[in-house]
mmCIF file of C-alpha atoms in Angstrom:
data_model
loop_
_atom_site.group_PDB
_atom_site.id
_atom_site.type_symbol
_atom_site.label_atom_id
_atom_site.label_comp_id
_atom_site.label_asym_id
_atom_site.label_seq_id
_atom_site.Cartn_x
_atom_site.Cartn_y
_atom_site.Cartn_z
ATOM 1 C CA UNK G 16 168.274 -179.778 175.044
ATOM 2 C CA UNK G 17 165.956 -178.131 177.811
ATOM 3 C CA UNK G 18 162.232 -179.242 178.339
ATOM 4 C CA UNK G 19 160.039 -177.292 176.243
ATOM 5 C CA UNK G 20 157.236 -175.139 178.762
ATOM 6 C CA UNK G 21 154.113 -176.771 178.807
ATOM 7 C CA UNK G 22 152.240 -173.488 177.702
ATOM 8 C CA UNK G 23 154.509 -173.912 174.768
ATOM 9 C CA UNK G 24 152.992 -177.098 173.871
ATOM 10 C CA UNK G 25 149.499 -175.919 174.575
ATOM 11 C CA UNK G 26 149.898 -173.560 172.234
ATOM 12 C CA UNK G 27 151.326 -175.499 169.437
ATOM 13 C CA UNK G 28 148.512 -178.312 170.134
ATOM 14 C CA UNK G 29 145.802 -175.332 169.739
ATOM 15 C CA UNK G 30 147.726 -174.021 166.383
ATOM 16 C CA UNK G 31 147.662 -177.835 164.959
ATOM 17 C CA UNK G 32 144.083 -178.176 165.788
ATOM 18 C CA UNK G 33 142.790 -174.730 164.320
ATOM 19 C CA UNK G 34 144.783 -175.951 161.493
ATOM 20 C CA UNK G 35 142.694 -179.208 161.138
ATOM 21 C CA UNK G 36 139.879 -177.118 161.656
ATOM 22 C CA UNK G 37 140.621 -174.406 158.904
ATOM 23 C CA UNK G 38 140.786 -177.868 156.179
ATOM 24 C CA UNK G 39 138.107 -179.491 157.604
ATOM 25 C CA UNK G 40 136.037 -176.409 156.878
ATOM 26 C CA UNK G 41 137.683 -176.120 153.432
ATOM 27 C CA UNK G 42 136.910 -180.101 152.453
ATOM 28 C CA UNK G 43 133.141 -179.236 154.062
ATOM 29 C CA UNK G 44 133.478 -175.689 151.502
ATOM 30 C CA UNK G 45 134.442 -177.428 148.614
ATOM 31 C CA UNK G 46 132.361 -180.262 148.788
ATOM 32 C CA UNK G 47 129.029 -178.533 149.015
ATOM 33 C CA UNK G 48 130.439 -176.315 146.337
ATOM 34 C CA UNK G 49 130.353 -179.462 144.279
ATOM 35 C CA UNK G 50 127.367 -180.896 145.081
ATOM 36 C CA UNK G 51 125.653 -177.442 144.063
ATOM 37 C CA UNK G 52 127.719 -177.525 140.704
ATOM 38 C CA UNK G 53 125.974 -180.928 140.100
ATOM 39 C CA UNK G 54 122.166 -180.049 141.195
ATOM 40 C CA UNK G 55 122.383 -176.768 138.837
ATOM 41 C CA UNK G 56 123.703 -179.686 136.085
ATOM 42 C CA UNK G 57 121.146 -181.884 136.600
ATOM 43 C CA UNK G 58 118.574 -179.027 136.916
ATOM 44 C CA UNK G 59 119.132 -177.387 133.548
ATOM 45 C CA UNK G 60 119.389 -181.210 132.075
ATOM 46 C CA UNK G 61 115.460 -181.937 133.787
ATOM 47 C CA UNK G 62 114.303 -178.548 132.602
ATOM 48 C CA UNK G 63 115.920 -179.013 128.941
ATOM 49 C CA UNK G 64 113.862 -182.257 128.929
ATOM 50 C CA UNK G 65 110.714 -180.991 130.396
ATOM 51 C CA UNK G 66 110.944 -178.448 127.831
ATOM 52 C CA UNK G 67 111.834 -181.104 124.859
ATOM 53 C CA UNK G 68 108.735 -182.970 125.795
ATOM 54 C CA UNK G 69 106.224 -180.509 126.470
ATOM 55 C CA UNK G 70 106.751 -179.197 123.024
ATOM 56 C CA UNK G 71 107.111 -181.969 121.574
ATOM 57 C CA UNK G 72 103.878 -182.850 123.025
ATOM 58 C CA UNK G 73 102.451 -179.513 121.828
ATOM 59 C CA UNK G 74 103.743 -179.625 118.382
ATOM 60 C CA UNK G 75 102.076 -183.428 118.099
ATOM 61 C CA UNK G 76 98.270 -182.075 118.742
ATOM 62 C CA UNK G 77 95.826 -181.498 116.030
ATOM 63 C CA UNK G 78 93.447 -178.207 116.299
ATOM 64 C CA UNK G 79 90.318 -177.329 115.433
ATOM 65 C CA UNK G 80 88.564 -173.731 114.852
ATOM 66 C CA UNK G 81 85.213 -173.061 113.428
ATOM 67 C CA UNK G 82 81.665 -172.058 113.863
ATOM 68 C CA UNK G 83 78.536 -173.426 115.416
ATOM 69 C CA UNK G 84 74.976 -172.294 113.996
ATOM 70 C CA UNK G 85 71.362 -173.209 115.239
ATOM 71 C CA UNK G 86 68.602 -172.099 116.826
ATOM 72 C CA UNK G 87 67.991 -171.542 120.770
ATOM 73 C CA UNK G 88 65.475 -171.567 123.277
ATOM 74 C CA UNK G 89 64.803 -171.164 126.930
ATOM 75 C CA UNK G 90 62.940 -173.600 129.842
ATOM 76 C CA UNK G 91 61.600 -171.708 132.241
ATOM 77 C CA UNK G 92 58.331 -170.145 133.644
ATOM 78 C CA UNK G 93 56.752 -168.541 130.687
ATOM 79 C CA UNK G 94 55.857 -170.411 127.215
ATOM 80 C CA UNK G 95 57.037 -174.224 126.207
ATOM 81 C CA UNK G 96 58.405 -176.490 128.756
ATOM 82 C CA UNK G 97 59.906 -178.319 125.466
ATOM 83 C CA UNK G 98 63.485 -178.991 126.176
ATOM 84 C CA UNK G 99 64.242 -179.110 122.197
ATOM 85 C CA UNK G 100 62.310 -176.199 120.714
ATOM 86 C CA UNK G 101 64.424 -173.431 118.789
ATOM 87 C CA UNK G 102 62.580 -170.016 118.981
ATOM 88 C CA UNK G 103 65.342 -168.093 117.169
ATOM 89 C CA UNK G 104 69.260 -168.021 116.073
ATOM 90 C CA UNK G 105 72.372 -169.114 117.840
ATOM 91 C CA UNK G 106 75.756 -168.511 116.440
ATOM 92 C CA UNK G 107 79.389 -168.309 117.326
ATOM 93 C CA UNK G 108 83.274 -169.704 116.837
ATOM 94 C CA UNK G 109 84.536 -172.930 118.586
ATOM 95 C CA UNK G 110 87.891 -173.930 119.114
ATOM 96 C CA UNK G 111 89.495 -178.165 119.709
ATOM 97 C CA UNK G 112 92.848 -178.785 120.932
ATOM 98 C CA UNK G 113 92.689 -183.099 120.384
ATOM 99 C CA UNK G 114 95.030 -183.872 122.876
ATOM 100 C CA UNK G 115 93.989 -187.559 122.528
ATOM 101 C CA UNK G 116 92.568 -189.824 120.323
ATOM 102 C CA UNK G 117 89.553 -189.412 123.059
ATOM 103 C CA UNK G 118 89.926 -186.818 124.622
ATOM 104 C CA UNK G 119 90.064 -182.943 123.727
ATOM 105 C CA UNK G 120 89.957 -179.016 125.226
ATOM 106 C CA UNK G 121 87.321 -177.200 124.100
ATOM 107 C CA UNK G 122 86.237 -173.539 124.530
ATOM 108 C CA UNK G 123 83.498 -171.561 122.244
ATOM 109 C CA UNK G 124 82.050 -168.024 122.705
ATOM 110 C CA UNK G 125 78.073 -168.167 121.295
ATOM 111 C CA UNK G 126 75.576 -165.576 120.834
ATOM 112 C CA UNK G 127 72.087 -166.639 120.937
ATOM 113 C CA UNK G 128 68.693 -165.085 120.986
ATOM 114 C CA UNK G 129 65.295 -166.406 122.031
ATOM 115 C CA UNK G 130 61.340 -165.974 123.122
ATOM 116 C CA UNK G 131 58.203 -167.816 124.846
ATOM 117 C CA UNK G 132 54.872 -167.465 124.409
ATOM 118 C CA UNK G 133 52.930 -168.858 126.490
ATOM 119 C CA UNK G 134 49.974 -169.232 123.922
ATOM 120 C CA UNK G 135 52.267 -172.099 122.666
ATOM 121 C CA UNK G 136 52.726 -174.189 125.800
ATOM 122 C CA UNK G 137 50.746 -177.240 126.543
ATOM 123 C CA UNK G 138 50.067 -175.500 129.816
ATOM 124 C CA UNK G 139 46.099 -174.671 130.126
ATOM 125 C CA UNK G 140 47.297 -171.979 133.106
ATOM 126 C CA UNK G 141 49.822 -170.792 130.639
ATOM 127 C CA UNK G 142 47.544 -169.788 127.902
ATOM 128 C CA UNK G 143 45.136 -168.907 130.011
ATOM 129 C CA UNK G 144 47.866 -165.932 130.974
ATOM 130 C CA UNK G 145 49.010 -165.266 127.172
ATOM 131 C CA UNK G 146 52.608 -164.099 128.742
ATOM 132 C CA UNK G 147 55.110 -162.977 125.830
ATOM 133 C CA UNK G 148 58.846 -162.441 126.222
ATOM 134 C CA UNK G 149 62.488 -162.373 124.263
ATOM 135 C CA UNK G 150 65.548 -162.630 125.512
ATOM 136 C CA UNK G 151 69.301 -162.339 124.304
ATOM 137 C CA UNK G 152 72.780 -163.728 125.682
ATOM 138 C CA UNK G 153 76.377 -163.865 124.982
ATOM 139 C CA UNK G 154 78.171 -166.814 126.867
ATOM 140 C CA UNK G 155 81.929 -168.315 126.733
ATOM 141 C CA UNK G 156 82.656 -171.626 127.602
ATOM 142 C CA UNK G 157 85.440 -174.309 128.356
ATOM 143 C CA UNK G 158 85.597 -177.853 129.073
ATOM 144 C CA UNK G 159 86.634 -181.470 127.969
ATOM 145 C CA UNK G 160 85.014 -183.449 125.164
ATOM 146 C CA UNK G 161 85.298 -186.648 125.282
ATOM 147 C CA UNK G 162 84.788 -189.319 122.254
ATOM 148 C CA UNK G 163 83.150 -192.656 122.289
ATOM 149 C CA UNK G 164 85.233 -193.757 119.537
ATOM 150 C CA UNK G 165 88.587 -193.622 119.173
ATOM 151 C CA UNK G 166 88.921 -190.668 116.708
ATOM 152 C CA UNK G 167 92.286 -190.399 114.761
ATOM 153 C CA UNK G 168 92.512 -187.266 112.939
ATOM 154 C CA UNK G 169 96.403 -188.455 111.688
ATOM 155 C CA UNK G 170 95.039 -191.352 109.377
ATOM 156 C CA UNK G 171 93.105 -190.801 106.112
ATOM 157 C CA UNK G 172 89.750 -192.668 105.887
ATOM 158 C CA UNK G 173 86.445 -192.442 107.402
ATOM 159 C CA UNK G 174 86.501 -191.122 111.432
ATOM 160 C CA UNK G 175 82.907 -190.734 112.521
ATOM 161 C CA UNK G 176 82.305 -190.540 116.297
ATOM 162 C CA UNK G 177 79.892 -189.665 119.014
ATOM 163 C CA UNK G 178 80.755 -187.640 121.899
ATOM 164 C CA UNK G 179 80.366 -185.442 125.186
ATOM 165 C CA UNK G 180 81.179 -181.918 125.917
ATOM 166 C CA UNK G 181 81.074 -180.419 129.511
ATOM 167 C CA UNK G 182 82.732 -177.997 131.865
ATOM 168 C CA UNK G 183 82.107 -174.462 132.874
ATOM 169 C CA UNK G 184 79.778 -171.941 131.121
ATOM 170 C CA UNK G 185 80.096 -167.949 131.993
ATOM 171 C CA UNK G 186 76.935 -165.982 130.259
ATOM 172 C CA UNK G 187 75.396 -162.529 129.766
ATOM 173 C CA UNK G 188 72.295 -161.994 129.500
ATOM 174 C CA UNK G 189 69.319 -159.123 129.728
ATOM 175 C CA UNK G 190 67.483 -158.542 132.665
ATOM 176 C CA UNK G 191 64.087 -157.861 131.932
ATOM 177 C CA UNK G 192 60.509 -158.186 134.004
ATOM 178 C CA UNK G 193 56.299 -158.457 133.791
ATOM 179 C CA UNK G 194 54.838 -155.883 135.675
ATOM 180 C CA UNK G 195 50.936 -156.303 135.537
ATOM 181 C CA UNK G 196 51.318 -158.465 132.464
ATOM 182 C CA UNK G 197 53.098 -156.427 130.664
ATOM 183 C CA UNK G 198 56.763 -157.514 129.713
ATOM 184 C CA UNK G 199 59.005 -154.710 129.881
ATOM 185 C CA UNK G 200 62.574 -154.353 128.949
ATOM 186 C CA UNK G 201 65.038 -152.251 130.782
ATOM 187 C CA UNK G 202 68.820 -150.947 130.159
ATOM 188 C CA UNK G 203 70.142 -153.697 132.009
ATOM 189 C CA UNK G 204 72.365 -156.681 132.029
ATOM 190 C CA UNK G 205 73.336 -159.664 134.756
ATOM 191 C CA UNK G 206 75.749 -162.471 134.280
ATOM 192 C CA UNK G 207 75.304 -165.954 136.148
ATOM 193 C CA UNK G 208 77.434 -169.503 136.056
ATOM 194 C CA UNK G 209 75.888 -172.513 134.038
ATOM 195 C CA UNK G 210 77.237 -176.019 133.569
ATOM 196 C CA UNK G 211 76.807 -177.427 130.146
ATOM 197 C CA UNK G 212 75.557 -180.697 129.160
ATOM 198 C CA UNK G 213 75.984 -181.071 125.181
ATOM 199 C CA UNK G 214 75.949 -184.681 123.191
ATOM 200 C CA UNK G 215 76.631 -185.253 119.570
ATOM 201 C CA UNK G 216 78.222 -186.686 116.681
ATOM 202 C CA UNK G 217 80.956 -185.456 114.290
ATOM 203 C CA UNK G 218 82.627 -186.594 110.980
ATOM 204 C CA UNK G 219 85.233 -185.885 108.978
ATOM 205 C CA UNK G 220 84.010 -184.874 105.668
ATOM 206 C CA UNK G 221 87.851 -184.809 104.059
ATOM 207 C CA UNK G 222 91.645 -184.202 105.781
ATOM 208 C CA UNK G 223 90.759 -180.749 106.703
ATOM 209 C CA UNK G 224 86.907 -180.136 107.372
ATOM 210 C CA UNK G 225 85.172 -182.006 110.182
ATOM 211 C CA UNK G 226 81.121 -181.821 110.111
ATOM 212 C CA UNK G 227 79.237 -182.176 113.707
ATOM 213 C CA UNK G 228 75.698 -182.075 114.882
ATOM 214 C CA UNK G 229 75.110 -181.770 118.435
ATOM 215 C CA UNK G 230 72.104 -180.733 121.188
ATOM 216 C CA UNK G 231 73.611 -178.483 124.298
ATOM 217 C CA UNK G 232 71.641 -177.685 127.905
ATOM 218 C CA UNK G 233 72.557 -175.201 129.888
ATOM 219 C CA UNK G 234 71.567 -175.396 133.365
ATOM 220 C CA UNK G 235 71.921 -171.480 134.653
ATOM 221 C CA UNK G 236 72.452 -170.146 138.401
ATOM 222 C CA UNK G 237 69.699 -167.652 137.429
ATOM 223 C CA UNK G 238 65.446 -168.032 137.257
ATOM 224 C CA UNK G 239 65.311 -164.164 135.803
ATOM 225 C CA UNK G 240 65.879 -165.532 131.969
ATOM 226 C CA UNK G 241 61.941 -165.858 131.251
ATOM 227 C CA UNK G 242 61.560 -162.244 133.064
ATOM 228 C CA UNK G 243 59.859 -164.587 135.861
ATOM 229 C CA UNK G 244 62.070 -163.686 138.978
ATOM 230 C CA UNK G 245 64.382 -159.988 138.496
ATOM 231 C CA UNK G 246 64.880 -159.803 142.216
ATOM 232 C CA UNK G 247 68.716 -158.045 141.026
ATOM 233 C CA UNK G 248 65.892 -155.605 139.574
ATOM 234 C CA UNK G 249 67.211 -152.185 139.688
ATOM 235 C CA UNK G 250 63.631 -150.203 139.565
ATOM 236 C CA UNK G 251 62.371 -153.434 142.334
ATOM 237 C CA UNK G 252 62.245 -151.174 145.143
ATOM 238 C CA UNK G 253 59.928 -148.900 144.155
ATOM 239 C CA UNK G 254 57.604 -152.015 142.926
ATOM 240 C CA UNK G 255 55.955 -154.850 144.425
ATOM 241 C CA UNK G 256 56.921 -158.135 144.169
ATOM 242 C CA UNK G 257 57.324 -159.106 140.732
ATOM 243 C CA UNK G 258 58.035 -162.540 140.884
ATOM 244 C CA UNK G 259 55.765 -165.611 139.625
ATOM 245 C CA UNK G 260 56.058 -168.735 138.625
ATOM 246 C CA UNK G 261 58.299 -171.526 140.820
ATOM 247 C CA UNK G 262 61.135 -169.135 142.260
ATOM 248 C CA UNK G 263 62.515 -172.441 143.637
ATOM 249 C CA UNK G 264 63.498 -174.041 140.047
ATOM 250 C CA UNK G 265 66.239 -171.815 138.112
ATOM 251 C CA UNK G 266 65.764 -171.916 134.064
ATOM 252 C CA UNK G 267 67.890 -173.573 130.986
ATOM 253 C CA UNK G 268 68.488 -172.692 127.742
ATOM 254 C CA UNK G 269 69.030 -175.138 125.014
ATOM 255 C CA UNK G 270 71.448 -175.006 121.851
ATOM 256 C CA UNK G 271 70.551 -177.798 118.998
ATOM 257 C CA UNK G 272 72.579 -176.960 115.854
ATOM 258 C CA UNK G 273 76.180 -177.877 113.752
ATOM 259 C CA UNK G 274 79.629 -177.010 113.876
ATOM 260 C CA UNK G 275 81.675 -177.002 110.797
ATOM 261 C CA UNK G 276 86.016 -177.025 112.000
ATOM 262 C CA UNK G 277 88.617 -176.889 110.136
ATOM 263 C CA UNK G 278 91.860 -179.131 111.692
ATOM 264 C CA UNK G 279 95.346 -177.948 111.531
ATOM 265 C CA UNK G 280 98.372 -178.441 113.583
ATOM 266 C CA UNK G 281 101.713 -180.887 112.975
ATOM 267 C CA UNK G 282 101.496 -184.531 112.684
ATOM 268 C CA UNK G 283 103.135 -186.821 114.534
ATOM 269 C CA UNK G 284 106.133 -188.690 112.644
ATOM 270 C CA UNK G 285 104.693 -191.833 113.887
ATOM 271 C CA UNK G 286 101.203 -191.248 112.879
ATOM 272 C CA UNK G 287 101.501 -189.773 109.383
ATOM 273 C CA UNK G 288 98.708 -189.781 106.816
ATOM 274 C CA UNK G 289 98.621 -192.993 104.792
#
């Protein structure tokens, strides 16, 4: 038989190695097509899971919703610098989600309403000036409580703890102002940031009603609560300066009073009454 051309044998060498190629590049094809089969597996297996236990978690929490009433008042630059001192009412709904036995959300919306007079500091200057205001606010809040004792609402029998509530306070209030010693209330509103700083002590009066007492400061981003500093003042510019008092130290506002909640929410299996 005759030699065979050596562009013959190129060409068959180039055919043989396209051909190793082409399943080279299927093997690489079919192997990542398997490795993606198994990371979608393994994905909807984590997120089934994820799922399983978040509810699960969920579904094990006890809740709390009820009301808070008791009295108000304000620290600022006009009447009592008495940081427990109730001038008038304070009411509103509260809500627990006891994701611990220590530990659990809270968020509450409150409407309050208080005044100073200054004939009732302890001030001489104060009552010397005889200032008179009243003010009224609307705040919501949200934060963590946190209990001293560990407080299982799953068990029957006696669960009595203190505790500590803080986090983030949004509130609305109205913006009012003296003007030559008169106090004078205008059409207007301002909102301001406050942290609060509350401490008390609950019990649970039977499975379903928890009884708390508690005393709440609020210390505001604002010194305009007293009427003292209304700088945000819409009719300001066509007055002089209407600001007394120290513009350098921004005002509280106090809440002593009790909350009343009723729990609800699944058990969990492993922490059933007894």
């Amino acid at each position: 038989m005759g030699r065979r051309s050596p562009e013959l044998n190129l060409e068959r060498t180039i055919k043989n190695r396209k051909s190793c190629l082409s399943c080279e590049n299927i093997n690489i094809i079919v192997e990542y097509n398997c490795y993606i089969r198994k990371l979608i597996l393994f994905m909807k297996h984590f997120i089934v899971i994820v799922l399983l236990c978040t509810f699960g978690t969920i579904g094990a929490q006890t809740y709390e919703a009820g009301i808070f009433a008791g009295g108000a008042n304000v620290i600022g630059d006009v009447g009592r610098t008495t940081y427990i001192s109730p001038s008038d009412i304070a009411i509103g709904g509260i809500f627990k989600w006891n994701i611990a036995k220590r530990y659990a959300w809270r968020a509450s919306v409150i409407y309050a309403k208080f005044d100073a007079d200054d004939t009732k500091s302890n001030d001489p200057s104060r009552q010397q000036r005889g200032y008179q205001m009243d003010n009224s606010l609307l705040e919501a809040s949200a934060g963590l409580e946190f209990n001293f004792v560990e407080y299982n609402l799953h068990k029957m029998g006696p669960a009595f703890t203190p505790y500590l509530y803080t986090g983030i306070t949004y509130v609305r209030y109205d913006y009012n102002y003296f003007d030559a010693g008169q106090f004078l209330s205008v059409a207007q509103r301002d909102g301001t940031f406050a942290v609060p700083m509350t401490v008390g002590a609950k019990i649970r009066l039977n499975q379903f009603l928890i009884l708390g007492a508690e005393i709440g400061a609020r210390y505001t981003f604002t010194d305009n609560l007293d009427s003292s500093n209304p700088e945000k003042l819409n009719v300001s510019r066509q007055l002089d300066d209407l600001r007394f008092g120290n513009v350098f130290n921004d005002d509280w506002y106090m809440f002593s009073g009790f909350t009343l909640t009723y729990t609800f929410g699944r058990k969990p299996c492993n922490e059933c009454f007894e």
